[in-house]
PDB file of N, CA and C in Angstrom:
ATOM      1  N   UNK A   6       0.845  -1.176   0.000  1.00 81.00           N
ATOM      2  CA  UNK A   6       0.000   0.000   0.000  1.00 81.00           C
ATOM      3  C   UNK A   6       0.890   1.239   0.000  1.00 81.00           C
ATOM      4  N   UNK A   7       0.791   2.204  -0.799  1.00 86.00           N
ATOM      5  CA  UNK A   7       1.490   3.153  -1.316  1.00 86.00           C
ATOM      6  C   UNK A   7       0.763   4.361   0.019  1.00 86.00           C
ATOM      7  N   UNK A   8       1.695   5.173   0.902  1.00 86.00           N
ATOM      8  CA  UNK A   8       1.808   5.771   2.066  1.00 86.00           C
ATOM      9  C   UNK A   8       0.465   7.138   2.054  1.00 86.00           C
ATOM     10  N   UNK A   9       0.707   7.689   0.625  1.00 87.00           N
ATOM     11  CA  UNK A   9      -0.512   8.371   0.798  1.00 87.00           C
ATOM     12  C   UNK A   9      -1.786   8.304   1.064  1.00 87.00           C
ATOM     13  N   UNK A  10      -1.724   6.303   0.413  1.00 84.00           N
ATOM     14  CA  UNK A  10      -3.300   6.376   0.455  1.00 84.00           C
ATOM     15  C   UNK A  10      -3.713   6.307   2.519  1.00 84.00           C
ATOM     16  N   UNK A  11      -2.968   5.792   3.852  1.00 81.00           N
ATOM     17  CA  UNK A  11      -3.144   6.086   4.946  1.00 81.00           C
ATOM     18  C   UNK A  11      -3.094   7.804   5.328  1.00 81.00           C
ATOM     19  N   UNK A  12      -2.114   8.606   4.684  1.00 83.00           N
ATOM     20  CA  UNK A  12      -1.974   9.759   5.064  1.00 83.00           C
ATOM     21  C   UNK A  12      -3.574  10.291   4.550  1.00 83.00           C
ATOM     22  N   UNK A  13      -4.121   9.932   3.369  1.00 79.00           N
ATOM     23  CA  UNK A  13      -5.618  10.633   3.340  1.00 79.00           C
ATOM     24  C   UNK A  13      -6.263  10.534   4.692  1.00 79.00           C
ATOM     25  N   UNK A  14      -6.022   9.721   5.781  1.00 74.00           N
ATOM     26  CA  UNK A  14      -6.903   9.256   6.722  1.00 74.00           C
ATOM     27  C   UNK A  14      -6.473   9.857   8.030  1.00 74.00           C
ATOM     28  N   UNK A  15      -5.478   9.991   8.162  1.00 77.00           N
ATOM     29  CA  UNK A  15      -4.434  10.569   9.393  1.00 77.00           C
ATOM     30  C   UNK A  15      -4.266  12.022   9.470  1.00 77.00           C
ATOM     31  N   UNK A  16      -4.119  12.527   8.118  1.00 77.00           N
ATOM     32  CA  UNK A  16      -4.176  13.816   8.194  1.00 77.00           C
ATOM     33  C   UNK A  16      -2.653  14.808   8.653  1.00 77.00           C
ATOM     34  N   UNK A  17      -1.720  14.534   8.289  1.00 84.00           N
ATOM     35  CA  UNK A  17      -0.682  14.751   9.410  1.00 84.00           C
ATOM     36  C   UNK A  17      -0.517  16.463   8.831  1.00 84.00           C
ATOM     37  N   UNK A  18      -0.083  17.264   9.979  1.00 84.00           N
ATOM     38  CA  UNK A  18       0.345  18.170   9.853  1.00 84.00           C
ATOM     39  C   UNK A  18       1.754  18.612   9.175  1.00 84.00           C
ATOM     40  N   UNK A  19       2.383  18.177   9.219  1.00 87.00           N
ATOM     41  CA  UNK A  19       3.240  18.299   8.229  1.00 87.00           C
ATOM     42  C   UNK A  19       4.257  16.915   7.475  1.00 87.00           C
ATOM     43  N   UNK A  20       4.870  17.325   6.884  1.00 87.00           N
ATOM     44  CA  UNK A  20       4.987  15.741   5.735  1.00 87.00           C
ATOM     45  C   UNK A  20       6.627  16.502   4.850  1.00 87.00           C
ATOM     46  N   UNK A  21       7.482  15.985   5.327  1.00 87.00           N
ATOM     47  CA  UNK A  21       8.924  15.572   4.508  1.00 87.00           C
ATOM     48  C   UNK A  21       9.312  14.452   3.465  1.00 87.00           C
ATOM     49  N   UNK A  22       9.090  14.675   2.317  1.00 86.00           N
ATOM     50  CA  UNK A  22       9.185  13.269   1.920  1.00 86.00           C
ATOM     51  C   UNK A  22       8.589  13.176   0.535  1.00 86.00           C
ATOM     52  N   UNK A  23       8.421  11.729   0.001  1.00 86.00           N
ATOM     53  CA  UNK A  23       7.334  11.543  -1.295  1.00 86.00           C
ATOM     54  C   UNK A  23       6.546  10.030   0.102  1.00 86.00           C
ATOM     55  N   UNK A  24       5.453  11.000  -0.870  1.00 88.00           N
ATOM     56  CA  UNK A  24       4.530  10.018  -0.215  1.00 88.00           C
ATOM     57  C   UNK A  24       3.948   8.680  -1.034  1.00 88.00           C
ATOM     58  N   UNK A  25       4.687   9.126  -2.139  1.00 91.00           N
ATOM     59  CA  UNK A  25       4.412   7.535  -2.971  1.00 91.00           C
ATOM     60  C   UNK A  25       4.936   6.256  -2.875  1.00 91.00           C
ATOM     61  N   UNK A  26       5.953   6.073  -1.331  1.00 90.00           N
ATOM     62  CA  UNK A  26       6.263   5.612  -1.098  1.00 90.00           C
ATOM     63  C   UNK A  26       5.960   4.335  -0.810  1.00 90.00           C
ATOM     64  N   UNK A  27       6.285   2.924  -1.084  1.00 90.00           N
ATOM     65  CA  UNK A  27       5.267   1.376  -0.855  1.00 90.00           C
ATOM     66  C   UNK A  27       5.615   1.071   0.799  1.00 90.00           C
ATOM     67  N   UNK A  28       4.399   1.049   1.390  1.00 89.00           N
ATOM     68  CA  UNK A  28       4.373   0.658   3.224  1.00 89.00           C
ATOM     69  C   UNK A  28       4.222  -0.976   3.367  1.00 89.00           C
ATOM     70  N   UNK A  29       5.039  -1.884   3.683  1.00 87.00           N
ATOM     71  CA  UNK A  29       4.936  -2.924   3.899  1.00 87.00           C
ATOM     72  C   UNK A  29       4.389  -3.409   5.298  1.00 87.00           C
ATOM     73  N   UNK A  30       4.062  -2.338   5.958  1.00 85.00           N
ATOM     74  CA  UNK A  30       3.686  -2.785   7.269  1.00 85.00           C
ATOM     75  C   UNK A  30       3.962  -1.881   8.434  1.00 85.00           C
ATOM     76  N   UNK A  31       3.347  -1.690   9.505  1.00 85.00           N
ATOM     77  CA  UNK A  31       3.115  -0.323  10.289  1.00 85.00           C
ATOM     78  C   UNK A  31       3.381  -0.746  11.349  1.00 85.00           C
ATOM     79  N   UNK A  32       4.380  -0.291  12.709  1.00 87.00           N
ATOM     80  CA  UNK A  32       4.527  -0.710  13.612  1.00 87.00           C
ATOM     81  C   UNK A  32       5.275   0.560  14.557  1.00 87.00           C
ATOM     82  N   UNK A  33       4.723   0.313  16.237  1.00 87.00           N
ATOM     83  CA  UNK A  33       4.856   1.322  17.006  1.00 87.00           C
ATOM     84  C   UNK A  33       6.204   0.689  17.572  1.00 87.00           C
ATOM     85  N   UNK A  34       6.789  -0.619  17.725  1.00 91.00           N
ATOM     86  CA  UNK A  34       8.047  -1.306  18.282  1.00 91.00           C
ATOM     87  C   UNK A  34       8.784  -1.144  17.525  1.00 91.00           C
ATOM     88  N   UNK A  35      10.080  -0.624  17.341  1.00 93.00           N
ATOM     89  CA  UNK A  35      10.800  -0.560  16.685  1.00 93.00           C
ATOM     90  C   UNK A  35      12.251  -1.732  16.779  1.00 93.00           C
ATOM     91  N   UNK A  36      11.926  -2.333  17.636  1.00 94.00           N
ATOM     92  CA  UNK A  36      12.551  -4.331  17.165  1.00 94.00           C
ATOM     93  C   UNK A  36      11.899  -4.529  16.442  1.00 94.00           C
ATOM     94  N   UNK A  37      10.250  -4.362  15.928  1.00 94.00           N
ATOM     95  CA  UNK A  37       9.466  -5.243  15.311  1.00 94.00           C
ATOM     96  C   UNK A  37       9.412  -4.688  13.603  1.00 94.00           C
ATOM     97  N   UNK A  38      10.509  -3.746  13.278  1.00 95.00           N
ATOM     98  CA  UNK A  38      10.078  -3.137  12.491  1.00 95.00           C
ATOM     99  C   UNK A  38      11.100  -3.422  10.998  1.00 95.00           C
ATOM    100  N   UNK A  39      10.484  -4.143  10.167  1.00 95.00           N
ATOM    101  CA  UNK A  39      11.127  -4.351   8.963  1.00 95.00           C
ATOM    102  C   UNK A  39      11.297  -3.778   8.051  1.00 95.00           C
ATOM    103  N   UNK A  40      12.009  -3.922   6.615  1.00 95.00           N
ATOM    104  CA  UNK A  40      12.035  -3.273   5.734  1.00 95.00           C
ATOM    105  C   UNK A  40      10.827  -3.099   5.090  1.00 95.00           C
ATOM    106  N   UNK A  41      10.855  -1.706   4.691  1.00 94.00           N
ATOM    107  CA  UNK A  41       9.585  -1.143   4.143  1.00 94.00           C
ATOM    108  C   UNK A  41       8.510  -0.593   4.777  1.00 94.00           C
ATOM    109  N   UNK A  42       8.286  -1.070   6.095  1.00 92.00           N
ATOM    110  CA  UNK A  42       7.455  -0.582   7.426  1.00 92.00           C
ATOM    111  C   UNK A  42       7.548   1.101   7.616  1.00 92.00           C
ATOM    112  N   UNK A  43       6.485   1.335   7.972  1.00 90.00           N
ATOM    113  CA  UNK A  43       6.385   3.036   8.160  1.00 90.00           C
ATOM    114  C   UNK A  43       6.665   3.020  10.195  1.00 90.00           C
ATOM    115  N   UNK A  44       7.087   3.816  10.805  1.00 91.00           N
ATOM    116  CA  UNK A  44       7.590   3.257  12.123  1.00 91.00           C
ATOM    117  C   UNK A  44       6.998   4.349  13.066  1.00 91.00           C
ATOM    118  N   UNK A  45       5.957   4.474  13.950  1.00 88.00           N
ATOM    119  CA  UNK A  45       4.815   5.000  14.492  1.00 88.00           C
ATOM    120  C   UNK A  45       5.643   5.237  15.984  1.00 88.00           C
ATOM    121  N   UNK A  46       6.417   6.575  15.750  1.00 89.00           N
ATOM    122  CA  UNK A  46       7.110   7.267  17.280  1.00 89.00           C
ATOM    123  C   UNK A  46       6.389   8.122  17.995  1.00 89.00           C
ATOM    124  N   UNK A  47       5.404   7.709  19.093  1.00 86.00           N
ATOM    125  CA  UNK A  47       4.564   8.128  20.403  1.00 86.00           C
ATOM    126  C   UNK A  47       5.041   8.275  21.242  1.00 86.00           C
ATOM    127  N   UNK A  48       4.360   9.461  21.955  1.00 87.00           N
ATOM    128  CA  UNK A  48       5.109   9.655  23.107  1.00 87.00           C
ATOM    129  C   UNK A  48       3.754   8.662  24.125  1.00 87.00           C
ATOM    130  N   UNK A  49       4.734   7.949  24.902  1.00 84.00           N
ATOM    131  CA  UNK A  49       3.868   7.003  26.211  1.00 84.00           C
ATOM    132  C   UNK A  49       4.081   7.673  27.350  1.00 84.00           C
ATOM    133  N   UNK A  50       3.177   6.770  28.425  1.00 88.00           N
ATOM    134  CA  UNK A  50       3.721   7.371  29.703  1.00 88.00           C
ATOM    135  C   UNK A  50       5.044   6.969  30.410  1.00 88.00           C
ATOM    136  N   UNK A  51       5.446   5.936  29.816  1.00 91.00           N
ATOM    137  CA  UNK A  51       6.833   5.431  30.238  1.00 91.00           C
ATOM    138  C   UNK A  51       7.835   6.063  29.269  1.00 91.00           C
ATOM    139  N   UNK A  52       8.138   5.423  27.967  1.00 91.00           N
ATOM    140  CA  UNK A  52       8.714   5.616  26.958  1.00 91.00           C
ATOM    141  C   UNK A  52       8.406   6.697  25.790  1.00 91.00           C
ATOM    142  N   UNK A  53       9.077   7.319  25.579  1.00 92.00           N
ATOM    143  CA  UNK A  53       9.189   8.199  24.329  1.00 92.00           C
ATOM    144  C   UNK A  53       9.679   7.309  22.992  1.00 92.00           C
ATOM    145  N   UNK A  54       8.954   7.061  22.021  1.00 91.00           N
ATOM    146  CA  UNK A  54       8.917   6.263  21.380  1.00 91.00           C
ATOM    147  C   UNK A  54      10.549   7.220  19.726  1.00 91.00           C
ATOM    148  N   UNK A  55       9.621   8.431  19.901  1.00 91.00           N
ATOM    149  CA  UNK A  55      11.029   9.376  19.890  1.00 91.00           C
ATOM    150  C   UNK A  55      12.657   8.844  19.580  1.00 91.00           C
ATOM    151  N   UNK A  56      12.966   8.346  20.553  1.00 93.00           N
ATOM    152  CA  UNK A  56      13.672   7.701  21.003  1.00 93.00           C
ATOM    153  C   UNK A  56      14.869   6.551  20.000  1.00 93.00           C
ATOM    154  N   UNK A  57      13.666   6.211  19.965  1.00 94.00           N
ATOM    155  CA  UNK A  57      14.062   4.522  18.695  1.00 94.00           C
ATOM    156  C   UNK A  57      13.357   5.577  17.252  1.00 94.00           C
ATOM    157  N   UNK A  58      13.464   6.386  16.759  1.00 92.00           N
ATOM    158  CA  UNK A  58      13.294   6.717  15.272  1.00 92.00           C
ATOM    159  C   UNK A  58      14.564   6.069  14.575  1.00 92.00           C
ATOM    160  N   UNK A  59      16.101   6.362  15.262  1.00 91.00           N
ATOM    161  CA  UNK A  59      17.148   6.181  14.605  1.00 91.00           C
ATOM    162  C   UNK A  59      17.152   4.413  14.171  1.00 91.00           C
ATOM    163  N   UNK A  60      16.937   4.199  15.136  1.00 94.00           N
ATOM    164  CA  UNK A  60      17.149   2.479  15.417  1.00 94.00           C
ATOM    165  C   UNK A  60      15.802   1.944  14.253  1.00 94.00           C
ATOM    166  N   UNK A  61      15.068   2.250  14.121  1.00 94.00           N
ATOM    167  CA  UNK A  61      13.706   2.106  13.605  1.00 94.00           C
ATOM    168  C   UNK A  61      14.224   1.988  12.052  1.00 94.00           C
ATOM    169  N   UNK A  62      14.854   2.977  11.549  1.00 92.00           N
ATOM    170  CA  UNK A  62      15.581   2.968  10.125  1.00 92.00           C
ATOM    171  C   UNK A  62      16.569   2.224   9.674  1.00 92.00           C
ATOM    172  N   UNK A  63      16.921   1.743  11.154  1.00 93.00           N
ATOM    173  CA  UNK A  63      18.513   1.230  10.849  1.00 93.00           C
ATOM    174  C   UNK A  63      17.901  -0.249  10.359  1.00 93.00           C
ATOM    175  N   UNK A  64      16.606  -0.346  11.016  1.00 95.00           N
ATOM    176  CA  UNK A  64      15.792  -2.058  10.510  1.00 95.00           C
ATOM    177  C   UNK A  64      15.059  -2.199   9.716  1.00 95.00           C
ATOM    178  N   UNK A  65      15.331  -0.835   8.744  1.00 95.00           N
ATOM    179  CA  UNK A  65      14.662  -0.775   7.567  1.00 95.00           C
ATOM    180  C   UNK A  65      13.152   0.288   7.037  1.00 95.00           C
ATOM    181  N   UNK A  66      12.780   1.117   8.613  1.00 94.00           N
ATOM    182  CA  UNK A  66      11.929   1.798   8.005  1.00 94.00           C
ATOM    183  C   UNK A  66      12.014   2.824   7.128  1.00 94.00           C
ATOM    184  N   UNK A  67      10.932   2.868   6.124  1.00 93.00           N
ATOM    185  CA  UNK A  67      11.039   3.797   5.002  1.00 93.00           C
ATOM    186  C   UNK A  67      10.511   5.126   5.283  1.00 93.00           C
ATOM    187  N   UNK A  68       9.440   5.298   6.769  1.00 91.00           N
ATOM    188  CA  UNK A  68       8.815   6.520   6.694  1.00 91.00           C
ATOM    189  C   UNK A  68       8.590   6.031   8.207  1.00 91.00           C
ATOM    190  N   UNK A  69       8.331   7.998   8.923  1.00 92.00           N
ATOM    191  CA  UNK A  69       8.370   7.788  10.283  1.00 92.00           C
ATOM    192  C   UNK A  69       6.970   8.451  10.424  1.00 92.00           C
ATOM    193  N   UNK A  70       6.345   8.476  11.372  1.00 89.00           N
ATOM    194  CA  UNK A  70       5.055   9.116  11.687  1.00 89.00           C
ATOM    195  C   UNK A  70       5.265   9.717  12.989  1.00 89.00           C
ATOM    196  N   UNK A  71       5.612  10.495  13.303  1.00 88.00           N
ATOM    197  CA  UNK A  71       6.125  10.874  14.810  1.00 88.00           C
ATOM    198  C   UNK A  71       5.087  12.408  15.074  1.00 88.00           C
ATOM    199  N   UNK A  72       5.089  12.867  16.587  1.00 86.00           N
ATOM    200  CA  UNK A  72       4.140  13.870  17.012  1.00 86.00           C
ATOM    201  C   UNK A  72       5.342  14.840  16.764  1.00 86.00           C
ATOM    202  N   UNK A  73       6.831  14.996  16.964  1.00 86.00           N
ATOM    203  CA  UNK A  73       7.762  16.258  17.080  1.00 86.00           C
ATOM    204  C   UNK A  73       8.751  15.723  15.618  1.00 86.00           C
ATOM    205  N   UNK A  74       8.561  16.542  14.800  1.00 84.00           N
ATOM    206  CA  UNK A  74       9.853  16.152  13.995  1.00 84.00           C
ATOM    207  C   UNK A  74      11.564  15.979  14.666  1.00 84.00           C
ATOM    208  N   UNK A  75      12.036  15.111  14.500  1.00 80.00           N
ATOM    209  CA  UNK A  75      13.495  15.065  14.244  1.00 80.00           C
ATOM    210  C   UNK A  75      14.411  16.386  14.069  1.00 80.00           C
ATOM    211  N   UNK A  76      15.726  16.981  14.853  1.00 79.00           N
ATOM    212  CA  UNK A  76      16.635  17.105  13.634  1.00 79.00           C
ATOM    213  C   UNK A  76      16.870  17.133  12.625  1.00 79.00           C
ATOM    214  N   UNK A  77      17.341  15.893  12.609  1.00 76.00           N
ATOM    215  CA  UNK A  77      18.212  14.949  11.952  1.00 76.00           C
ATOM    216  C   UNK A  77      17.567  13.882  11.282  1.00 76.00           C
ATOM    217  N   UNK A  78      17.513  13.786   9.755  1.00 74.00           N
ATOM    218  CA  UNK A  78      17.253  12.425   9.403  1.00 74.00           C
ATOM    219  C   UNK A  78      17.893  12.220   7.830  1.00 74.00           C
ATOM    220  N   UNK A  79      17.935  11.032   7.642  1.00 72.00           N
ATOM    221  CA  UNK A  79      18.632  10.195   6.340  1.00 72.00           C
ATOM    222  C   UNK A  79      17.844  10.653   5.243  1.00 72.00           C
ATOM    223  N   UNK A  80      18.911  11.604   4.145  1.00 71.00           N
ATOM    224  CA  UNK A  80      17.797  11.345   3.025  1.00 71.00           C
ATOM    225  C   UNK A  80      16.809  10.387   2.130  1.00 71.00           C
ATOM    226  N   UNK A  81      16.089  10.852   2.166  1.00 69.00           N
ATOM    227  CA  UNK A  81      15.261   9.522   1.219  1.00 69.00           C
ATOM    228  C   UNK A  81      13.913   9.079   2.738  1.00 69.00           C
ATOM    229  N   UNK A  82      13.942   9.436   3.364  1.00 77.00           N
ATOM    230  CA  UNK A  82      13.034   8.895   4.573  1.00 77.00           C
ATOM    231  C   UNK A  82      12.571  10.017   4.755  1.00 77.00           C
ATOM    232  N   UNK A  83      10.653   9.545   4.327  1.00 78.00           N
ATOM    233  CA  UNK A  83       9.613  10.344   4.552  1.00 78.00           C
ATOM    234  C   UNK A  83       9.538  10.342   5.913  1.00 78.00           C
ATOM    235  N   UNK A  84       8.894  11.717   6.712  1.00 78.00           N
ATOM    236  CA  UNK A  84       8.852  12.523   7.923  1.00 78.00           C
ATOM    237  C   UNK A  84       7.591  12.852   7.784  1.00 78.00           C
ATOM    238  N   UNK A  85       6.623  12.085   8.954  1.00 77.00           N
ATOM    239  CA  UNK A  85       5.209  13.335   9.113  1.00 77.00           C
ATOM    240  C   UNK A  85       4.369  13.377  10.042  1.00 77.00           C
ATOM    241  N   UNK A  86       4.766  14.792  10.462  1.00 81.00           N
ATOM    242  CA  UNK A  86       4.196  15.056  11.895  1.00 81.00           C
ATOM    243  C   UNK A  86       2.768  14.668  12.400  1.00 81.00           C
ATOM    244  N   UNK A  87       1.861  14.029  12.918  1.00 74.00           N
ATOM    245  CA  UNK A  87       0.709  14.192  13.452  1.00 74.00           C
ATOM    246  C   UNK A  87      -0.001  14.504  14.487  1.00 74.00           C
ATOM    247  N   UNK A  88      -0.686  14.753  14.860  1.00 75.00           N
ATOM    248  CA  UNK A  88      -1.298  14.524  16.215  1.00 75.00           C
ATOM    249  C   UNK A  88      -2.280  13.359  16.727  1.00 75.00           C
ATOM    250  N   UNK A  89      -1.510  12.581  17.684  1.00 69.00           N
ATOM    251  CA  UNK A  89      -2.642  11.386  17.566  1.00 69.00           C
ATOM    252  C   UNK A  89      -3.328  11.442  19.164  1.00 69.00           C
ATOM    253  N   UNK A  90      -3.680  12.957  19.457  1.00 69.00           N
ATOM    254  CA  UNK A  90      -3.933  13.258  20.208  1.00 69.00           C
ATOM    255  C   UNK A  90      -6.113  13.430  19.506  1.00 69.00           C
ATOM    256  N   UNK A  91      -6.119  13.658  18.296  1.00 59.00           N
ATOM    257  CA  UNK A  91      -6.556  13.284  17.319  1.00 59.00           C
ATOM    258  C   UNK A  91      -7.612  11.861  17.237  1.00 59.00           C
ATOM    259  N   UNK A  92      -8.407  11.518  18.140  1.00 51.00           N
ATOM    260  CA  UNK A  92      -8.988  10.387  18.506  1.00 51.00           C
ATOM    261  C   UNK A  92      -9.320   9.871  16.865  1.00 51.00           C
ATOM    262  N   UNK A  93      -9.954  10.625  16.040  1.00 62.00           N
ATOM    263  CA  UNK A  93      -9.998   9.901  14.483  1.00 62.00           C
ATOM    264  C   UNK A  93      -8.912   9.379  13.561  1.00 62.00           C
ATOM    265  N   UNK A  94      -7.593  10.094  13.984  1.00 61.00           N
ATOM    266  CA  UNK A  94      -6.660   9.429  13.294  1.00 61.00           C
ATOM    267  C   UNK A  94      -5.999   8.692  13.791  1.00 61.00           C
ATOM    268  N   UNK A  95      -5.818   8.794  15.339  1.00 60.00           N
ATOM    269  CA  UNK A  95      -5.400   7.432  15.921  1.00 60.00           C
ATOM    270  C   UNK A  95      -6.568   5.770  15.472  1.00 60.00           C
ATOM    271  N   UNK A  96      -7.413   6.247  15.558  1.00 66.00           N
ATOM    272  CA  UNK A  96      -8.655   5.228  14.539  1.00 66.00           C
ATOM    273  C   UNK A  96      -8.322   4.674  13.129  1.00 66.00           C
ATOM    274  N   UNK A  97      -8.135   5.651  12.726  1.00 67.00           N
ATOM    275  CA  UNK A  97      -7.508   5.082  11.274  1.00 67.00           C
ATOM    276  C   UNK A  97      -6.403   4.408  11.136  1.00 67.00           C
ATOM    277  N   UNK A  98      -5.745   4.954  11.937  1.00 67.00           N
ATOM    278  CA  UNK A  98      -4.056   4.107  11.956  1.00 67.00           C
ATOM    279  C   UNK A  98      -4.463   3.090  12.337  1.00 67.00           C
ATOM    280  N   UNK A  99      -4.949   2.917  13.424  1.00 65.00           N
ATOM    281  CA  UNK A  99      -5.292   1.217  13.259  1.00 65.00           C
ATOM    282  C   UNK A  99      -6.407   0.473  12.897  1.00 65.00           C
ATOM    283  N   UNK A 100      -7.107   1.083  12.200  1.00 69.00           N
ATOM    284  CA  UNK A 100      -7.750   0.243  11.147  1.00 69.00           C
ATOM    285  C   UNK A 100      -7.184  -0.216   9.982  1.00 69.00           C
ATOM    286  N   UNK A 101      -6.259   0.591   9.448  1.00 63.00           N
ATOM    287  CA  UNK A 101      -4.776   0.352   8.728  1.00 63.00           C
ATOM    288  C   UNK A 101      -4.095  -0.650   9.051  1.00 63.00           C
ATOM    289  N   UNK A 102      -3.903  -0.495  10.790  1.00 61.00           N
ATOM    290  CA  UNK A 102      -3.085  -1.896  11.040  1.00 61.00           C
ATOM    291  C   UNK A 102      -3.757  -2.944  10.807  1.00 61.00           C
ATOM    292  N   UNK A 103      -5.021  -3.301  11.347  1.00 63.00           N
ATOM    293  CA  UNK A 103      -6.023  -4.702  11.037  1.00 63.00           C
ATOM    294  C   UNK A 103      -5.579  -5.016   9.948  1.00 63.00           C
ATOM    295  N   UNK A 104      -6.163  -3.770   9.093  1.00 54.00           N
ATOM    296  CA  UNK A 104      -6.754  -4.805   7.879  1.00 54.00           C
ATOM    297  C   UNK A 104      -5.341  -5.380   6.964  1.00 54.00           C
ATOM    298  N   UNK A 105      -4.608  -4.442   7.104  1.00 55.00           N
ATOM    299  CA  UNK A 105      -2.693  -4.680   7.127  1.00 55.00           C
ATOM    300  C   UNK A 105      -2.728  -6.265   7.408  1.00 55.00           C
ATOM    301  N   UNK A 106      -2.805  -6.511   8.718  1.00 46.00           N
ATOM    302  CA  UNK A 106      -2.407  -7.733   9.861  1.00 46.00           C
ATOM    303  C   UNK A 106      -3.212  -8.765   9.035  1.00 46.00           C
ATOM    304  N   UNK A 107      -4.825  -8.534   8.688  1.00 49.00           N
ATOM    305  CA  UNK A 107      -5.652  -9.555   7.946  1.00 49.00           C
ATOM    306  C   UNK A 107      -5.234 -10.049   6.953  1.00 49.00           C
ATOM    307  N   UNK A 108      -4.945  -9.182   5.559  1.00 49.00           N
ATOM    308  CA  UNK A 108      -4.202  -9.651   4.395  1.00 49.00           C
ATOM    309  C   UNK A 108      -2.570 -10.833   4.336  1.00 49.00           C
TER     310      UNK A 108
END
């Protein structure tokens, strides 16, 4: 699934990148995160997910979805801010993930 068609749903406030990018799979763990995966950095009440963006790429993600942009990042890796403070697009993202997980 090519990245724009989730960004219609999420809405993010701002966006670094081509969004024509192919998403093989969406994940907030960044151990769990393979090549092609878009890599979902939240801030928790424990962990700042923040944190693991670097590590997140190094295992292959192609695009980050984070609430604070980065610095720093590798060219070629789409960036886009959201708010998933946002109860509808936190919804969508994981209805994305299901139906992702189903196929």
């Amino acid at each position: 699934m090519k990245l724009n068609e989730l960004l219609k749903h999420v809405k993010p406030l701002d966006i670094l990148g081509d969004t024509e990018v192919e998403i093989t799979g969406v994940n907030i763990d960044s151990r769990r995160i393979e090549k092609g995966h878009l890599f979902v950095a939240m801030k928790g009440t424990q962990v700042d997910g923040h944190q693991f963006i670097s590590k997140a790429i190094e295992q292959g993600a192609v695009a980050v979805l984070c609430e604070d942009m980065p610095n720093r990042w590798p060219q070629g890796l789409l960036l886009c801010r959201w708010n998933p403070q946002k109860m509808q697009q936190v919804k969508s993202l994981r209805s994305f993930m299901e139906i992702r997980l189903a196929n």
